[in-house]
PDB file of C-alpha atoms in Angstrom:
ATOM      1  CA  GLN I   1    -173.354 134.294 197.988  1.00 95.00           C
ATOM      2  CA  VAL I   2    -175.502 131.283 198.749  1.00 97.00           C
ATOM      3  CA  GLN I   3    -178.768 132.106 200.500  1.00 98.00           C
ATOM      4  CA  LEU I   4    -181.401 129.678 201.716  1.00 98.00           C
ATOM      5  CA  VAL I   5    -184.561 131.120 203.242  1.00 98.00           C
ATOM      6  CA  GLU I   6    -187.139 128.812 204.781  1.00 98.00           C
ATOM      7  CA  SER I   7    -190.786 129.723 205.300  1.00 98.00           C
ATOM      8  CA  GLY I   8    -194.100 128.110 206.136  1.00 98.00           C
ATOM      9  CA  GLY I   9    -193.537 127.165 209.757  1.00 97.00           C
ATOM     10  CA  GLY I  10    -196.096 127.717 212.479  1.00 97.00           C
ATOM     11  CA  VAL I  11    -198.397 126.016 214.930  1.00 98.00           C
ATOM     12  CA  VAL I  12    -200.424 123.073 213.617  1.00 98.00           C
ATOM     13  CA  GLN I  13    -202.652 120.533 215.308  1.00 98.00           C
ATOM     14  CA  PRO I  14    -201.682 116.861 215.494  1.00 98.00           C
ATOM     15  CA  GLY I  15    -202.825 114.949 212.433  1.00 98.00           C
ATOM     16  CA  ARG I  16    -202.895 118.032 210.224  1.00 98.00           C
ATOM     17  CA  SER I  17    -200.583 118.996 207.357  1.00 98.00           C
ATOM     18  CA  LEU I  18    -198.087 121.743 206.634  1.00 98.00           C
ATOM     19  CA  ARG I  19    -195.844 122.603 203.701  1.00 98.00           C
ATOM     20  CA  LEU I  20    -192.477 124.252 204.168  1.00 98.00           C
ATOM     21  CA  SER I  21    -190.634 126.122 201.438  1.00 98.00           C
ATOM     22  CA  CYS I  22    -187.002 127.073 200.979  1.00 98.00           C
ATOM     23  CA  ALA I  23    -186.087 129.818 198.525  1.00 98.00           C
ATOM     24  CA  ALA I  24    -182.568 129.430 197.174  1.00 98.00           C
ATOM     25  CA  SER I  25    -180.271 131.973 195.551  1.00 98.00           C
ATOM     26  CA  GLY I  26    -176.598 132.563 194.826  1.00 98.00           C
ATOM     27  CA  PHE I  27    -175.993 129.261 193.046  1.00 97.00           C
ATOM     28  CA  ILE I  28    -177.389 127.195 190.174  1.00 97.00           C
ATOM     29  CA  PHE I  29    -180.213 125.562 192.113  1.00 97.00           C
ATOM     30  CA  SER I  30    -181.017 123.023 189.395  1.00 96.00           C
ATOM     31  CA  ASP I  31    -177.485 121.569 189.618  1.00 95.00           C
ATOM     32  CA  TYR I  32    -177.526 120.605 193.295  1.00 96.00           C
ATOM     33  CA  GLY I  33    -179.293 118.178 195.546  1.00 96.00           C
ATOM     34  CA  MET I  34    -180.982 119.552 198.643  1.00 97.00           C
ATOM     35  CA  HIS I  35    -181.630 118.319 202.160  1.00 98.00           C
ATOM     36  CA  TRP I  36    -184.041 118.978 205.007  1.00 98.00           C
ATOM     37  CA  VAL I  37    -182.634 118.632 208.520  1.00 98.00           C
ATOM     38  CA  ARG I  38    -184.560 119.259 211.722  1.00 98.00           C
ATOM     39  CA  GLN I  39    -183.793 119.956 215.359  1.00 98.00           C
ATOM     40  CA  ALA I  40    -186.288 119.412 218.154  1.00 98.00           C
ATOM     41  CA  PRO I  41    -186.128 121.946 221.009  1.00 97.00           C
ATOM     42  CA  GLY I  42    -182.994 121.350 223.055  1.00 96.00           C
ATOM     43  CA  LYS I  43    -182.040 118.293 221.011  1.00 98.00           C
ATOM     44  CA  GLY I  44    -179.519 117.376 218.330  1.00 98.00           C
ATOM     45  CA  LEU I  45    -179.695 117.471 214.568  1.00 98.00           C
ATOM     46  CA  GLU I  46    -181.786 114.914 212.676  1.00 98.00           C
ATOM     47  CA  TRP I  47    -181.472 114.433 208.920  1.00 98.00           C
ATOM     48  CA  VAL I  48    -184.958 114.296 207.381  1.00 98.00           C
ATOM     49  CA  ALA I  49    -184.835 113.997 203.603  1.00 98.00           C
ATOM     50  CA  PHE I  50    -182.827 114.499 200.410  1.00 97.00           C
ATOM     51  CA  ILE I  51    -183.802 115.211 196.823  1.00 96.00           C
ATOM     52  CA  SER I  52    -181.391 115.037 193.922  1.00 95.00           C
ATOM     53  CA  TYR I  53    -180.895 117.921 191.495  1.00 95.00           C
ATOM     54  CA  ASP I  54    -183.316 116.412 188.962  1.00 93.00           C
ATOM     55  CA  GLU I  55    -185.779 114.838 191.449  1.00 95.00           C
ATOM     56  CA  SER I  56    -184.789 111.352 190.272  1.00 94.00           C
ATOM     57  CA  ASN I  57    -183.665 110.323 193.756  1.00 94.00           C
ATOM     58  CA  LYS I  58    -185.468 110.973 197.023  1.00 96.00           C
ATOM     59  CA  TYR I  59    -184.554 109.563 200.415  1.00 96.00           C
ATOM     60  CA  TYR I  60    -186.195 109.874 203.827  1.00 97.00           C
ATOM     61  CA  ALA I  61    -185.516 109.229 207.485  1.00 97.00           C
ATOM     62  CA  ASP I  62    -187.476 106.295 208.850  1.00 97.00           C
ATOM     63  CA  SER I  63    -189.254 108.646 211.260  1.00 97.00           C
ATOM     64  CA  VAL I  64    -190.936 110.569 208.417  1.00 98.00           C
ATOM     65  CA  LYS I  65    -191.166 108.007 205.629  1.00 98.00           C
ATOM     66  CA  GLY I  66    -194.710 107.768 204.290  1.00 97.00           C
ATOM     67  CA  ARG I  67    -195.740 111.057 205.929  1.00 98.00           C
ATOM     68  CA  PHE I  68    -193.334 113.626 204.447  1.00 98.00           C
ATOM     69  CA  THR I  69    -192.696 114.304 200.765  1.00 98.00           C
ATOM     70  CA  ILE I  70    -189.742 116.320 199.519  1.00 98.00           C
ATOM     71  CA  SER I  71    -190.008 118.100 196.183  1.00 98.00           C
ATOM     72  CA  ARG I  72    -188.529 121.006 194.271  1.00 98.00           C
ATOM     73  CA  ASP I  73    -189.377 123.474 191.531  1.00 98.00           C
ATOM     74  CA  ASN I  74    -186.207 124.277 189.651  1.00 97.00           C
ATOM     75  CA  SER I  75    -187.964 127.018 187.668  1.00 98.00           C
ATOM     76  CA  LYS I  76    -188.666 128.814 190.957  1.00 98.00           C
ATOM     77  CA  ASN I  77    -185.402 127.900 192.750  1.00 98.00           C
ATOM     78  CA  THR I  78    -187.490 126.525 195.569  1.00 98.00           C
ATOM     79  CA  LEU I  79    -187.365 123.410 197.728  1.00 98.00           C
ATOM     80  CA  TYR I  80    -190.408 122.047 199.531  1.00 98.00           C
ATOM     81  CA  VAL I  81    -191.389 119.498 202.102  1.00 98.00           C
ATOM     82  CA  GLN I  82    -195.005 118.453 202.473  1.00 98.00           C
ATOM     83  CA  MET I  83    -195.614 117.186 205.998  1.00 98.00           C
ATOM     84  CA  ASN I  84    -198.758 115.142 206.603  1.00 98.00           C
ATOM     85  CA  SER I  85    -200.154 113.372 209.667  1.00 98.00           C
ATOM     86  CA  LEU I  86    -198.046 115.576 211.918  1.00 98.00           C
ATOM     87  CA  ARG I  87    -197.188 114.398 215.417  1.00 98.00           C
ATOM     88  CA  GLY I  88    -195.903 116.092 218.527  1.00 97.00           C
ATOM     89  CA  GLU I  89    -192.472 114.627 217.919  1.00 98.00           C
ATOM     90  CA  ASP I  90    -192.295 116.502 214.612  1.00 98.00           C
ATOM     91  CA  THR I  91    -192.018 119.760 216.578  1.00 98.00           C
ATOM     92  CA  ALA I  92    -188.670 121.204 215.543  1.00 98.00           C
ATOM     93  CA  ILE I  93    -186.779 123.857 213.679  1.00 98.00           C
ATOM     94  CA  TYR I  94    -186.578 122.720 210.065  1.00 98.00           C
ATOM     95  CA  TYR I  95    -183.472 123.679 208.118  1.00 98.00           C
ATOM     96  CA  CYS I  96    -182.995 123.398 204.405  1.00 98.00           C
ATOM     97  CA  ALA I  97    -179.451 122.699 203.348  1.00 98.00           C
ATOM     98  CA  LYS I  98    -177.528 122.566 200.093  1.00 97.00           C
ATOM     99  CA  ASP I  99    -175.586 119.511 199.027  1.00 96.00           C
ATOM    100  CA  SER I 100    -171.995 120.191 198.041  1.00 93.00           C
ATOM    101  CA  LEU I 101    -171.864 117.903 195.020  1.00 88.00           C
ATOM    102  CA  ARG I 102    -172.981 119.109 191.611  1.00 82.00           C
ATOM    103  CA  ILE I 103    -175.098 116.747 189.499  1.00 78.00           C
ATOM    104  CA  ALA I 104    -174.864 113.918 192.019  1.00 78.00           C
ATOM    105  CA  ALA I 105    -176.915 111.555 194.134  1.00 77.00           C
ATOM    106  CA  GLY I 106    -176.026 113.207 197.398  1.00 81.00           C
ATOM    107  CA  GLY I 107    -173.071 114.116 199.515  1.00 88.00           C
ATOM    108  CA  ASP I 108    -172.129 116.436 202.316  1.00 94.00           C
ATOM    109  CA  ILE I 109    -173.913 119.656 203.240  1.00 97.00           C
ATOM    110  CA  ASP I 110    -172.070 122.916 202.648  1.00 96.00           C
ATOM    111  CA  TYR I 111    -174.697 125.617 203.285  1.00 98.00           C
ATOM    112  CA  TRP I 112    -177.628 125.923 205.678  1.00 98.00           C
ATOM    113  CA  GLY I 113    -180.670 128.142 205.913  1.00 98.00           C
ATOM    114  CA  GLN I 114    -181.677 129.841 209.152  1.00 98.00           C
ATOM    115  CA  GLY I 115    -184.570 127.479 209.774  1.00 98.00           C
ATOM    116  CA  THR I 116    -188.299 127.708 210.358  1.00 98.00           C
ATOM    117  CA  LEU I 117    -190.047 126.506 213.509  1.00 98.00           C
ATOM    118  CA  VAL I 118    -192.860 123.985 213.324  1.00 98.00           C
ATOM    119  CA  THR I 119    -194.877 123.375 216.475  1.00 98.00           C
ATOM    120  CA  VAL I 120    -197.350 120.507 216.529  1.00 98.00           C
ATOM    121  CA  SER I 121    -199.784 121.046 219.356  1.00 97.00           C
ATOM    122  CA  SER I 122    -203.490 121.029 220.039  1.00 95.00           C
TER     123      SER I 122
ATOM    124  CA  ASP A   1    -179.258 102.489 209.741  1.00 95.00           C
ATOM    125  CA  ILE A   2    -175.750 103.585 210.630  1.00 97.00           C
ATOM    126  CA  GLN A   3    -175.455 104.748 214.238  1.00 98.00           C
ATOM    127  CA  MET A   4    -173.086 107.572 215.101  1.00 98.00           C
ATOM    128  CA  THR A   5    -171.651 108.131 218.556  1.00 98.00           C
ATOM    129  CA  GLN A   6    -169.539 110.995 219.862  1.00 98.00           C
ATOM    130  CA  SER A   7    -167.314 111.348 222.881  1.00 98.00           C
ATOM    131  CA  PRO A   8    -167.249 113.147 225.116  1.00 98.00           C
ATOM    132  CA  SER A   9    -170.819 114.442 225.202  1.00 98.00           C
ATOM    133  CA  SER A  10    -169.490 117.642 226.736  1.00 97.00           C
ATOM    134  CA  LEU A  11    -166.197 119.111 227.764  1.00 96.00           C
ATOM    135  CA  SER A  12    -164.907 122.180 229.515  1.00 96.00           C
ATOM    136  CA  ALA A  13    -161.842 123.897 228.127  1.00 95.00           C
ATOM    137  CA  SER A  14    -159.936 127.140 228.278  1.00 95.00           C
ATOM    138  CA  VAL A  15    -158.919 129.620 225.625  1.00 95.00           C
ATOM    139  CA  GLY A  16    -155.775 128.340 223.968  1.00 95.00           C
ATOM    140  CA  ASP A  17    -156.455 124.681 224.726  1.00 96.00           C
ATOM    141  CA  ARG A  18    -156.171 121.959 222.110  1.00 97.00           C
ATOM    142  CA  VAL A  19    -159.441 120.051 221.944  1.00 97.00           C
ATOM    143  CA  THR A  20    -160.180 116.688 220.354  1.00 98.00           C
ATOM    144  CA  ILE A  21    -163.631 115.210 219.773  1.00 98.00           C
ATOM    145  CA  THR A  22    -164.164 111.630 218.686  1.00 98.00           C
ATOM    146  CA  CYS A  23    -166.877 110.261 216.417  1.00 98.00           C
ATOM    147  CA  ARG A  24    -167.519 106.585 215.777  1.00 98.00           C
ATOM    148  CA  ALA A  25    -169.729 104.926 213.152  1.00 98.00           C
ATOM    149  CA  SER A  26    -171.453 101.582 213.659  1.00 98.00           C
ATOM    150  CA  GLN A  27    -170.094 100.368 210.317  1.00 98.00           C
ATOM    151  CA  ASP A  28    -167.500 101.330 207.739  1.00 98.00           C
ATOM    152  CA  ILE A  29    -168.281 104.713 206.189  1.00 97.00           C
ATOM    153  CA  TYR A  30    -164.901 105.117 204.443  1.00 97.00           C
ATOM    154  CA  ILE A  31    -164.240 108.868 204.576  1.00 96.00           C
ATOM    155  CA  TYR A  32    -167.848 110.021 204.158  1.00 97.00           C
ATOM    156  CA  LEU A  33    -167.885 111.979 207.383  1.00 98.00           C
ATOM    157  CA  ALA A  34    -168.676 115.647 207.952  1.00 98.00           C
ATOM    158  CA  TRP A  35    -168.366 117.930 210.989  1.00 98.00           C
ATOM    159  CA  PHE A  36    -170.635 120.852 211.874  1.00 98.00           C
ATOM    160  CA  GLN A  37    -170.512 123.609 214.466  1.00 98.00           C
ATOM    161  CA  GLN A  38    -173.625 125.081 216.029  1.00 98.00           C
ATOM    162  CA  LYS A  39    -173.911 128.010 218.400  1.00 97.00           C
ATOM    163  CA  PRO A  40    -177.019 128.581 220.538  1.00 95.00           C
ATOM    164  CA  GLY A  41    -179.933 129.951 218.541  1.00 96.00           C
ATOM    165  CA  LYS A  42    -178.038 129.729 215.259  1.00 98.00           C
ATOM    166  CA  ALA A  43    -178.078 127.448 212.242  1.00 98.00           C
ATOM    167  CA  PRO A  44    -175.321 124.872 211.963  1.00 98.00           C
ATOM    168  CA  ARG A  45    -172.140 125.755 210.097  1.00 98.00           C
ATOM    169  CA  SER A  46    -170.314 123.255 207.928  1.00 97.00           C
ATOM    170  CA  LEU A  47    -166.676 122.778 208.950  1.00 98.00           C
ATOM    171  CA  ILE A  48    -165.235 119.619 207.413  1.00 98.00           C
ATOM    172  CA  TYR A  49    -166.184 117.119 204.712  1.00 97.00           C
ATOM    173  CA  ALA A  50    -164.616 113.874 203.542  1.00 96.00           C
ATOM    174  CA  ALA A  51    -163.267 113.410 207.058  1.00 97.00           C
ATOM    175  CA  SER A  52    -160.415 115.873 206.700  1.00 98.00           C
ATOM    176  CA  SER A  53    -161.155 118.540 204.064  1.00 97.00           C
ATOM    177  CA  LEU A  54    -161.996 122.045 205.262  1.00 97.00           C
ATOM    178  CA  GLN A  55    -165.058 123.772 203.882  1.00 96.00           C
ATOM    179  CA  SER A  56    -164.391 127.087 202.207  1.00 95.00           C
ATOM    180  CA  GLY A  57    -163.671 129.849 204.703  1.00 95.00           C
ATOM    181  CA  VAL A  58    -163.072 127.557 207.693  1.00 97.00           C
ATOM    182  CA  PRO A  59    -159.867 128.448 209.567  1.00 96.00           C
ATOM    183  CA  SER A  60    -157.021 125.965 209.635  1.00 96.00           C
ATOM    184  CA  LYS A  61    -157.197 125.623 213.425  1.00 96.00           C
ATOM    185  CA  PHE A  62    -159.894 123.045 212.680  1.00 98.00           C
ATOM    186  CA  SER A  63    -158.707 119.687 211.432  1.00 98.00           C
ATOM    187  CA  GLY A  64    -160.256 116.298 210.931  1.00 98.00           C
ATOM    188  CA  SER A  65    -158.883 112.823 210.566  1.00 98.00           C
ATOM    189  CA  GLY A  66    -159.906 109.210 210.370  1.00 98.00           C
ATOM    190  CA  SER A  67    -161.468 106.664 208.070  1.00 98.00           C
ATOM    191  CA  GLY A  68    -163.575 103.576 208.349  1.00 98.00           C
ATOM    192  CA  THR A  69    -165.352 103.823 211.689  1.00 98.00           C
ATOM    193  CA  ASP A  70    -163.226 106.154 213.813  1.00 98.00           C
ATOM    194  CA  PHE A  71    -162.834 109.883 213.299  1.00 98.00           C
ATOM    195  CA  THR A  72    -161.617 112.924 215.201  1.00 98.00           C
ATOM    196  CA  LEU A  73    -162.125 116.671 215.074  1.00 98.00           C
ATOM    197  CA  THR A  74    -159.343 118.759 216.564  1.00 98.00           C
ATOM    198  CA  ILE A  75    -159.342 122.461 217.365  1.00 96.00           C
ATOM    199  CA  SER A  76    -155.712 123.447 217.730  1.00 93.00           C
ATOM    200  CA  SER A  77    -156.076 126.550 219.902  1.00 92.00           C
ATOM    201  CA  LEU A  78    -159.524 127.192 221.277  1.00 95.00           C
ATOM    202  CA  GLN A  79    -160.804 130.744 220.921  1.00 95.00           C
ATOM    203  CA  PRO A  80    -163.895 132.337 222.491  1.00 93.00           C
ATOM    204  CA  GLU A  81    -165.830 132.012 219.227  1.00 94.00           C
ATOM    205  CA  ASP A  82    -165.235 128.238 219.186  1.00 96.00           C
ATOM    206  CA  PHE A  83    -167.381 127.526 222.211  1.00 92.00           C
ATOM    207  CA  ALA A  84    -170.291 125.675 220.616  1.00 97.00           C
ATOM    208  CA  THR A  85    -171.764 122.237 220.005  1.00 98.00           C
ATOM    209  CA  TYR A  86    -170.096 120.054 217.386  1.00 98.00           C
ATOM    210  CA  TYR A  87    -171.833 117.311 215.396  1.00 98.00           C
ATOM    211  CA  CYS A  88    -170.493 114.632 213.118  1.00 98.00           C
ATOM    212  CA  GLN A  89    -172.592 113.180 210.289  1.00 98.00           C
ATOM    213  CA  GLN A  90    -172.139 110.196 208.010  1.00 98.00           C
ATOM    214  CA  TYR A  91    -173.157 110.550 204.382  1.00 96.00           C
ATOM    215  CA  ASN A  92    -172.065 107.168 203.102  1.00 95.00           C
ATOM    216  CA  THR A  93    -175.471 105.522 203.299  1.00 95.00           C
ATOM    217  CA  TYR A  94    -179.050 106.773 203.391  1.00 94.00           C
ATOM    218  CA  PRO A  95    -180.574 107.626 205.743  1.00 95.00           C
ATOM    219  CA  PHE A  96    -177.774 110.005 206.626  1.00 96.00           C
ATOM    220  CA  THR A  97    -177.270 110.179 210.389  1.00 97.00           C
ATOM    221  CA  PHE A  98    -175.806 112.645 212.863  1.00 98.00           C
ATOM    222  CA  GLY A  99    -173.958 112.018 216.065  1.00 98.00           C
ATOM    223  CA  PRO A 100    -175.560 113.285 219.288  1.00 98.00           C
ATOM    224  CA  GLY A 101    -173.225 116.249 219.563  1.00 98.00           C
ATOM    225  CA  THR A 102    -170.376 117.411 221.796  1.00 98.00           C
ATOM    226  CA  LYS A 103    -170.832 120.640 223.714  1.00 98.00           C
ATOM    227  CA  VAL A 104    -167.632 122.605 224.239  1.00 97.00           C
ATOM    228  CA  ASP A 105    -167.876 125.227 226.961  1.00 94.00           C
ATOM    229  CA  ILE A 106    -165.661 127.275 229.159  1.00 83.00           C
TER     230      ILE A 106
END
């Protein structure tokens, strides 16, 4: 069965950096694009970024463009997001999610991880 | 960016009710529309893709319809486990965008 396990969350000061990881199992990781989606406390879902199966395509929300970098290591079945210049409004639960389309430039999400909480506060 | 709206923002219903939630896109997204369910403290669950196709394991009481800019999610007979917040999302154009959610409670 598909499993996505996020890690790396915690409390970080404004302006600092943090890297989140998502360990994937139960499917051929190198065949599927992956997404990061976040949810601020008490708020709705916000799509953050997508990376294609082969890293050839990367897309970002305007709110994180230039500050966040999505990447993956297909040899380790792991997805990452490097978050720099963090702001209070980046406080959220960060979910990694699997794209449903194999060998594609992005589509709908079919599986979600349980999320990891990032709190940006001094 | 494509803006997504949902109506109503919340609704109260009873077990056994038929519930319909509407989602509207600010421009044509064809059928590239997904629906998700989220319960408090839990990760979202994928329900529907391509506007009307059920994800694997999703019961047939959930159905979706629409194309272009107007879409609906219908729950045919509400059960206690269906009380949750429902989100639509367009995946026609990056950046992908979610609707603000519809909370369904008792």
